[in-house]
CSV table of C-alpha atoms in Angstrom, one decimal:
chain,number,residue,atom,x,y,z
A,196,UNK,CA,66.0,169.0,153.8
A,197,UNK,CA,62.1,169.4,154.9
A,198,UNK,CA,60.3,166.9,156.1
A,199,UNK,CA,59.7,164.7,153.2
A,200,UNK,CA,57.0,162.6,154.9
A,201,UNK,CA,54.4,165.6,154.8
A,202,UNK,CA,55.7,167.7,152.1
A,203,UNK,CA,53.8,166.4,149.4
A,204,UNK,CA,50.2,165.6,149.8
A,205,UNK,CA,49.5,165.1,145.6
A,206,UNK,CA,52.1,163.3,143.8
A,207,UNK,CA,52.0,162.3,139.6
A,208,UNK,CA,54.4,159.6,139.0
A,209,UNK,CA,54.5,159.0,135.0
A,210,UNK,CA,56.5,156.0,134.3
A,211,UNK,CA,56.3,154.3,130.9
A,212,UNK,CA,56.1,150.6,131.4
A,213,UNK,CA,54.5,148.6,134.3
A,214,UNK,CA,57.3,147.6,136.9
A,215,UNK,CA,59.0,150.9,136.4
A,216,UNK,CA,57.3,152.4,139.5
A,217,UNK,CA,58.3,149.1,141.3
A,218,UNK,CA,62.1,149.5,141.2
A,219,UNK,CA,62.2,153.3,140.9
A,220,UNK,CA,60.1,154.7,143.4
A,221,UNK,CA,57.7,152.3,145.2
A,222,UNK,CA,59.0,152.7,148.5
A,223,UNK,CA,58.8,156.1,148.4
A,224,UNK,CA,55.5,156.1,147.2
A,225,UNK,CA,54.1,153.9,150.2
A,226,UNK,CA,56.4,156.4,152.6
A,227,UNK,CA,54.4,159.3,151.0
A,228,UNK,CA,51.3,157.9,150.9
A,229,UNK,CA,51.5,156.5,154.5
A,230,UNK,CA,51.5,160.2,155.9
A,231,UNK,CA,48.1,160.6,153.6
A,232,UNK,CA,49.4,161.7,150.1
A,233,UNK,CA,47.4,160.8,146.8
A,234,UNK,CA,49.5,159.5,144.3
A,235,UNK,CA,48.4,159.6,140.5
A,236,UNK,CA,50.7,156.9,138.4
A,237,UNK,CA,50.0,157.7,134.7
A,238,UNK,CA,51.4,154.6,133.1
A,239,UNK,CA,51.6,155.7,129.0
A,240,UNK,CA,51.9,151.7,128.1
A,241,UNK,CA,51.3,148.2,129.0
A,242,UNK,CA,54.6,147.2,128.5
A,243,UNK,CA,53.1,144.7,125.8
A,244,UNK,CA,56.5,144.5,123.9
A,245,UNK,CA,58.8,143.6,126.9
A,246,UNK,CA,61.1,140.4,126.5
A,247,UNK,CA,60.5,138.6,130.0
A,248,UNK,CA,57.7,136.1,129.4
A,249,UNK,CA,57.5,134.1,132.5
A,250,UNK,CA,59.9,131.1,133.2
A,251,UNK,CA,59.1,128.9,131.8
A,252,UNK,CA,57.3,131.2,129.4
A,253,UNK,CA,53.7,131.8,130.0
A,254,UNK,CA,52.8,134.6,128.0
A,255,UNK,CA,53.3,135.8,124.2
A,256,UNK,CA,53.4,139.3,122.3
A,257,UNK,CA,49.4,138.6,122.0
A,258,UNK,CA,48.4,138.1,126.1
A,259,UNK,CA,51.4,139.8,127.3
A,260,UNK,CA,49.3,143.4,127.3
A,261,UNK,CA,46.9,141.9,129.6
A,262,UNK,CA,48.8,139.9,132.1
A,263,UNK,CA,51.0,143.2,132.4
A,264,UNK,CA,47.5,145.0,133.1
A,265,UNK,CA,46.8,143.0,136.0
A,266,UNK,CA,50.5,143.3,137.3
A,267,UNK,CA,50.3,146.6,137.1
A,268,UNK,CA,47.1,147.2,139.4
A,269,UNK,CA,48.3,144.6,141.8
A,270,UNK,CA,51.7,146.6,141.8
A,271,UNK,CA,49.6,149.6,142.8
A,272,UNK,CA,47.3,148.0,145.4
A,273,UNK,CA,50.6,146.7,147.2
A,274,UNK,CA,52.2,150.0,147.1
A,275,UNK,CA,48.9,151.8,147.8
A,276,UNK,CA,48.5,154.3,144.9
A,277,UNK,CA,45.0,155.6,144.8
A,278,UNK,CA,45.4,156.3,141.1
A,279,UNK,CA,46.3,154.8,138.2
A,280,UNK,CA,45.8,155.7,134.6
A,281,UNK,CA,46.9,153.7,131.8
A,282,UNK,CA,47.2,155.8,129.2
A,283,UNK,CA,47.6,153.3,125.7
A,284,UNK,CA,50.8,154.2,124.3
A,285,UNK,CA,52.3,151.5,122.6
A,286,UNK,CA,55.9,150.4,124.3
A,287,UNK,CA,58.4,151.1,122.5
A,288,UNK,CA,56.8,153.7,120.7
A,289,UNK,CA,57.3,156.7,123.0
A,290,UNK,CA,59.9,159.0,121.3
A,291,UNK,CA,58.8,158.2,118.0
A,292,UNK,CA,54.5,159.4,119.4
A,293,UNK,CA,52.6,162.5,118.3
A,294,UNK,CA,54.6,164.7,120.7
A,295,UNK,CA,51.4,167.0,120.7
A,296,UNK,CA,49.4,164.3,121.8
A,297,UNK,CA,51.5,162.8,124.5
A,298,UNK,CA,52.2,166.6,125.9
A,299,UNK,CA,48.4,167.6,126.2
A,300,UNK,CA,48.1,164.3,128.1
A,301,UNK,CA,51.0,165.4,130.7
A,302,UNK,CA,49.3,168.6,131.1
A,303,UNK,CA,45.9,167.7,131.6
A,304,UNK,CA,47.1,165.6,133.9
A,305,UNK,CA,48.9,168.7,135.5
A,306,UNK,CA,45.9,170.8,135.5
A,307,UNK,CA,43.7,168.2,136.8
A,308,UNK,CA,46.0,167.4,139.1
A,309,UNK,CA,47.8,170.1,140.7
A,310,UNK,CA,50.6,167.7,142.1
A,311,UNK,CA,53.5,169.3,144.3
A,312,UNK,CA,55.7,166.8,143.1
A,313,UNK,CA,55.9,165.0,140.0
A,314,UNK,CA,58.3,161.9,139.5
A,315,UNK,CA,59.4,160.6,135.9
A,316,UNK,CA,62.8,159.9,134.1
A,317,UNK,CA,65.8,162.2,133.7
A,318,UNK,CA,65.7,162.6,130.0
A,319,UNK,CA,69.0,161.4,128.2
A,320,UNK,CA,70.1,159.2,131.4
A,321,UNK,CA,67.5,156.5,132.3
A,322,UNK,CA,69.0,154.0,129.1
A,323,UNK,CA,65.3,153.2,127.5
A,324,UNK,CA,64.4,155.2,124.8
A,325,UNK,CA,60.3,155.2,126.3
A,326,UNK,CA,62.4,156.3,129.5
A,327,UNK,CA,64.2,158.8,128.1
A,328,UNK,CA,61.5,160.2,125.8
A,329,UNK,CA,58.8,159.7,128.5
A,330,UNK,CA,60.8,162.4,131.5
A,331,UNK,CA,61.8,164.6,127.9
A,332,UNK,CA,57.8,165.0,127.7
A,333,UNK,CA,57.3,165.4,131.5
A,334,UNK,CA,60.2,168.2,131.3
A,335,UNK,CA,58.8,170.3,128.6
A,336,UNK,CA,55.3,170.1,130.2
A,337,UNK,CA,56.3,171.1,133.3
A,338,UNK,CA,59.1,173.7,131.6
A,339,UNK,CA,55.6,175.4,129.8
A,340,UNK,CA,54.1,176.2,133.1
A,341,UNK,CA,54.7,179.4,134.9
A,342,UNK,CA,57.6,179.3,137.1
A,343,UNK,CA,55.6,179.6,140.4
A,344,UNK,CA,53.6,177.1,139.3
A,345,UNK,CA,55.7,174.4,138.5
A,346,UNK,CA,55.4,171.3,140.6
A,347,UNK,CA,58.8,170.1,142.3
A,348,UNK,CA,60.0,167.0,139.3
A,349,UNK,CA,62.5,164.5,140.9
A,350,UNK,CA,63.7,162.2,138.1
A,351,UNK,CA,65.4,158.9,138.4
A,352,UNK,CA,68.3,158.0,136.3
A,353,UNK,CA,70.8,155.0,136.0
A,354,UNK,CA,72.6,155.2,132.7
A,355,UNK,CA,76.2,154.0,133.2
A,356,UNK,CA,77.5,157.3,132.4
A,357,UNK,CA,74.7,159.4,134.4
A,358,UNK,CA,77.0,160.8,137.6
A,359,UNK,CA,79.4,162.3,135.5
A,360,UNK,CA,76.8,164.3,133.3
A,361,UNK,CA,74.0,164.9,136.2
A,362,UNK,CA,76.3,164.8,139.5
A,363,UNK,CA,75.1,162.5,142.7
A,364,UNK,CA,71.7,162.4,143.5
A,365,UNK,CA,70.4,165.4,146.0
A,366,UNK,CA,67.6,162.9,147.0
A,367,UNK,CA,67.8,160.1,149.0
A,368,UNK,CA,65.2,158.4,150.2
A,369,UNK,CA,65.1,155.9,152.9
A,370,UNK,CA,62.3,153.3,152.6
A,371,UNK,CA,64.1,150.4,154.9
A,372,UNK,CA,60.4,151.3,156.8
A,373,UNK,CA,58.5,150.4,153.4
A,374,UNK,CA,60.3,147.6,151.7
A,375,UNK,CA,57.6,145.2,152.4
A,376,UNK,CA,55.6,147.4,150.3
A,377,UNK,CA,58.1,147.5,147.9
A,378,UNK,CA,58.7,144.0,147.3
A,379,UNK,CA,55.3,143.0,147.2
A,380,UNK,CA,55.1,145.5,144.2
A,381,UNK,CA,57.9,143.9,142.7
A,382,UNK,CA,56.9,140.6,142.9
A,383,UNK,CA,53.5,141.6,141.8
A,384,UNK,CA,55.2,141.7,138.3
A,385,UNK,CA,55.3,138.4,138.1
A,386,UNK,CA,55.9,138.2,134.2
A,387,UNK,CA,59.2,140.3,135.0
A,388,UNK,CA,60.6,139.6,137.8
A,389,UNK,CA,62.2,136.2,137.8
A,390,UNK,CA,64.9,137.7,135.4
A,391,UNK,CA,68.6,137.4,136.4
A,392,UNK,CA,69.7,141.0,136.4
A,393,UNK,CA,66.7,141.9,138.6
A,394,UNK,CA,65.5,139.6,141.9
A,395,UNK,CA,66.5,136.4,140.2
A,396,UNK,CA,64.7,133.3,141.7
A,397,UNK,CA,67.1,133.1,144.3
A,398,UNK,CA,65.9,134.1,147.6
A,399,UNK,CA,66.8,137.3,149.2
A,400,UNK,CA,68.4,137.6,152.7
A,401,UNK,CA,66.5,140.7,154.9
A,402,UNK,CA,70.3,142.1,154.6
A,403,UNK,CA,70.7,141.6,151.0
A,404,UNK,CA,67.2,143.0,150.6
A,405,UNK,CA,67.9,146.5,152.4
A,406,UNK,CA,71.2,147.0,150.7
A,407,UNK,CA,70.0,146.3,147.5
A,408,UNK,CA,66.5,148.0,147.7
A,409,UNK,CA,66.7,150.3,150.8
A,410,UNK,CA,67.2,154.0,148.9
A,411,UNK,CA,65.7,155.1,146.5
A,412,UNK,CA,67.9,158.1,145.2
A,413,UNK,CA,66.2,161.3,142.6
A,414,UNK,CA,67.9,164.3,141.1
A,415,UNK,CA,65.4,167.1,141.6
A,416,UNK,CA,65.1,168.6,138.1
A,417,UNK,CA,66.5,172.2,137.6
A,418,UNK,CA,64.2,174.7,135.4
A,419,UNK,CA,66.8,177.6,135.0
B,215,UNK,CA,53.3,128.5,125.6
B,216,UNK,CA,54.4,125.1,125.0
B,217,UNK,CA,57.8,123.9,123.3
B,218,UNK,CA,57.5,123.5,119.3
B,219,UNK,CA,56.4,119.9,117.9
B,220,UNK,CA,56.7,120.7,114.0
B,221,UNK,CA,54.4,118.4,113.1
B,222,UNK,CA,51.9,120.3,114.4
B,223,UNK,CA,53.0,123.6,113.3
B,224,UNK,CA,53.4,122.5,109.7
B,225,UNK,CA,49.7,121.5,110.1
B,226,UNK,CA,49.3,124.8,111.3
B,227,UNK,CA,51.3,126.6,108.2
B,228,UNK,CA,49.2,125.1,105.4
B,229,UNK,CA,46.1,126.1,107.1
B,230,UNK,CA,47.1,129.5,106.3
B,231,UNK,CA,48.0,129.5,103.5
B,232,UNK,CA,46.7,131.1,100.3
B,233,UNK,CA,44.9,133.6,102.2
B,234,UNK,CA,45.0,137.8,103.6
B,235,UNK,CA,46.8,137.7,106.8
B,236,UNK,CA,48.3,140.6,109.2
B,237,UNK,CA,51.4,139.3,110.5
B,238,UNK,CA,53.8,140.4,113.4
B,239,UNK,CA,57.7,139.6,113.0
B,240,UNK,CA,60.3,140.8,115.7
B,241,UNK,CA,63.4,140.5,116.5
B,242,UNK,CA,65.0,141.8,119.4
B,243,UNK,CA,68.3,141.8,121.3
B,244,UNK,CA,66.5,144.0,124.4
B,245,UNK,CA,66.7,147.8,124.8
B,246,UNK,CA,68.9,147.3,128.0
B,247,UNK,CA,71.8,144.8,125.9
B,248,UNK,CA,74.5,147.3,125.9
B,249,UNK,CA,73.5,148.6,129.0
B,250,UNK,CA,74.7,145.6,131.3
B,251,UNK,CA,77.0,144.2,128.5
B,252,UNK,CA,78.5,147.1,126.5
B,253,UNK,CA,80.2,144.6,124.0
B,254,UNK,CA,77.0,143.7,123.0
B,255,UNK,CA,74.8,145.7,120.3
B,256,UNK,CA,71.1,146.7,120.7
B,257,UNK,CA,69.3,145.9,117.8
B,258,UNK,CA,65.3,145.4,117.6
B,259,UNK,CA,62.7,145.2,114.4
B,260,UNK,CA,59.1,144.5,114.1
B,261,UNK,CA,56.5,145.1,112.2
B,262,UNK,CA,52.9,144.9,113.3
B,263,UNK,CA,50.0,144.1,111.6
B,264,UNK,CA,51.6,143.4,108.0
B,265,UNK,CA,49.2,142.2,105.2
B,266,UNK,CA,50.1,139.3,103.8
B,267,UNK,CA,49.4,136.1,101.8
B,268,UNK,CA,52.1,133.3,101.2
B,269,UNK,CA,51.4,130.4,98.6
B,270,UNK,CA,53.7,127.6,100.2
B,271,UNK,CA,55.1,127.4,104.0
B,272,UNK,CA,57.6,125.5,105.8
B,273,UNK,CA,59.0,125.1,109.4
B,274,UNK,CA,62.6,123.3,109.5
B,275,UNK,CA,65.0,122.5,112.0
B,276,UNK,CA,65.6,120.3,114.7
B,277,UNK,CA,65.1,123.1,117.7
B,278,UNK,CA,65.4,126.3,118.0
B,279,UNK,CA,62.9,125.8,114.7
B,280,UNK,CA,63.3,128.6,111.1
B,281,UNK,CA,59.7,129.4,109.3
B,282,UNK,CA,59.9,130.2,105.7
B,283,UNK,CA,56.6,132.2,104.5
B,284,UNK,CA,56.8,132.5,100.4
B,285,UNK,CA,54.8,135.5,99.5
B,286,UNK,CA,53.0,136.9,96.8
B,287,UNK,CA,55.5,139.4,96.7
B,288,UNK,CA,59.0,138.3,98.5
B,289,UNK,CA,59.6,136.0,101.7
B,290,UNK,CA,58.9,136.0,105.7
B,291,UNK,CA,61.7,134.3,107.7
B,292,UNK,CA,62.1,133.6,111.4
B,293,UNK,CA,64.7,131.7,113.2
B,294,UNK,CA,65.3,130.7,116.8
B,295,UNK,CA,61.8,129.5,117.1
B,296,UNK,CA,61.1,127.3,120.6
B,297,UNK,CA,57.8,127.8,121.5
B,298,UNK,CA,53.9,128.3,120.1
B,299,UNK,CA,51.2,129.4,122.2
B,300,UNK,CA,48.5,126.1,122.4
B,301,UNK,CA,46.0,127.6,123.5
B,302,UNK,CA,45.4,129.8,120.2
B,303,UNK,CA,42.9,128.0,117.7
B,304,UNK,CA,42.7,130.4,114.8
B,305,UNK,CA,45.8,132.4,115.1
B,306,UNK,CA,50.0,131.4,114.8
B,307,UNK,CA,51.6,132.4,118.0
B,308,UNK,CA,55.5,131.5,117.7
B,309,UNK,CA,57.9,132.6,119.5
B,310,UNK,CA,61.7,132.0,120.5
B,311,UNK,CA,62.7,132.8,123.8
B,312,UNK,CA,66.8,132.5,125.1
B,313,UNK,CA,67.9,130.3,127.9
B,314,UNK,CA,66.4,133.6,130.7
B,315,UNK,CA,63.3,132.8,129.1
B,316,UNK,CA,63.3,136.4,127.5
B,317,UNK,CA,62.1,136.8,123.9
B,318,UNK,CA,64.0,137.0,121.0
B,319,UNK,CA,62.2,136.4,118.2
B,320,UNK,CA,58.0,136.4,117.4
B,321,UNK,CA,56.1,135.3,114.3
B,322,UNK,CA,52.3,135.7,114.7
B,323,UNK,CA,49.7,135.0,112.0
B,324,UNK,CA,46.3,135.9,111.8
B,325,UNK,CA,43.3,136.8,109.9
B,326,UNK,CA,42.1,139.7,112.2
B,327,UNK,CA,44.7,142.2,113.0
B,328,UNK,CA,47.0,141.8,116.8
């Protein structure tokens, strides 16, 4: 594998809701962007329909939207993306958008751009339908461009059934070296986090940390 | 948001009434249910921004709290109701949240739209 630490230099990450970047990639990200990349995150929503509301609940369907905003940037300042757009889709909403519209955003972001990587969902095995519909738009984006000028897409994926369809991921990345980063992103989703199936409220061990948060695997989409 | 005292959102109710409103209603099980459960079924509704006008409103219960809306037209029902957001003066923030603290179910009222 080439030396993933200076590979990319301009990296487009286009999640759909704010914490996705945390548990997906955000230790990547800080590996990447300690060896001098720029990193572009295009979040398409605010994440203003999520369930997790705080315990005990602090926010509601009507200030949700904003607390997520500020999440979100502190998310990115931990991590140290340069870059983020929020681009106002509504959660939720994603596969059922003007597919027009949300593909001329993707591109424009590609042209603008030029990343040598971009990282999204694998379409049909990341279990949200914004996830699912939000790498399907990245793929056919990418898919329109000439084929020497497609940037590399690594996708994440976790639906229960994803190995058997999509194989073992052929990217693992080690961020042991950038999970202080990485927690500080997650935690900086304060309105998210303290749910069970993610950190809980329980406090971590360093060990329980790196086996739980250590890799951050990707399948590197295939074109042909 | 602060636990229900139905009191206050009866108060809340008749001040409403008789007039246009947008309202949001949801229900939701989470799109990640069958995910870590897969003997549980993912089911989700709302509507946003909804005109409508009821003539007579109730909240009933002892906790999680129902609200029954009688419209022009039909009927708006919620249940599982726990908690209303104080801090809101002109607007009907209500929602129920589960023993995570996630949100199930939302009933919001208001003159201007969400």
């Amino acid at each position: 594998m080439k030396n993933q630490q200076t590979e990319h230099q301009r990296i487009l990450v286009v999640f759909p809701h704010p914490d996705d970047e945390a548990f997906a990639a955000s230790g990547t990200l800080a590996m990447y962007i300690d060896s001098g990349a720029q990193v572009t995150y295009a979040c398409l929503t605010l994440g203003e329909m999520g369930r997790n509301m705080g315990i005990p609940p602090f926010a509601s369907r009507v200030t949700l939207p904003a607390i997520r905003k500020e999440e979100l940037a502190a998310s990115c300042l931990a991590i140290g993306i340069q870059d983020l757009r929020m681009l106002g889709f509504h959660d939720k909403m994603i596969e059922f958008e003007d597919q027009q519209r949300l593909d001329n955003e993707i591109m424009a972001l590609l042209q603008e751009l030029r990343p040598s990587l971009v990282i999204t969902f694998y379409p049909g095995y990341s279990v949200h339908p914004d996830h699912d519909a939000t790498g399907a738009a990245v793929i056919r984006t990418v898919g329109r461009l000439p084929a020497a000028e497609r940037p590399l897409v690594h996708c994440v994926a976790f639906a229960s059934n994803h190995e058997r369809a999509i194989g073992k991921a052929d990217v693992i990345v080690d961020v042991t070296a950038f999970l202080e980063q990485k927690m500080a992103s997650i935690r900086a989703h304060r309105s998210q986090f303290q749910a069970a199936e993610l950190v809980g409220n329980q406090e971590l061990t360093d060990e329980e940390i790196r086996a739980r948060f250590g890799t951050e695997p990707f399948w590197t989409y295939r074109f042909d | 948001m602060q636990p229900i005292t139905p009191e206050d959102i009866q108060i809340r109710i008749d001040q409403l009434a008789g007039q246009d409103l947008y309202v949001h209603l949801e229900l939701t099980t989470g799109a990640y249910a069958s995910h870590l459960d897969s003997t549980r079924h993912p089911a989700s509704a709302f509507i946003s921004n909804a005109a409508v006008r009821y003539t007579q409103g109730s909240i009933s219960g002892t906790g999680p709290y129902r609200v029954g809306l009688k419209t022009t037209q039909g009927w708006i029902y919620a249940e599982g109701l726990t908690h209303v957001d104080e801090t809101e003066k002109e607007r009907l923030i209500l929602a129920g949240h589960d023993s995570q603290g996630k949100l199930i179910v939302a009933l919001q009222l208001s003159r201007e739209t969400f």
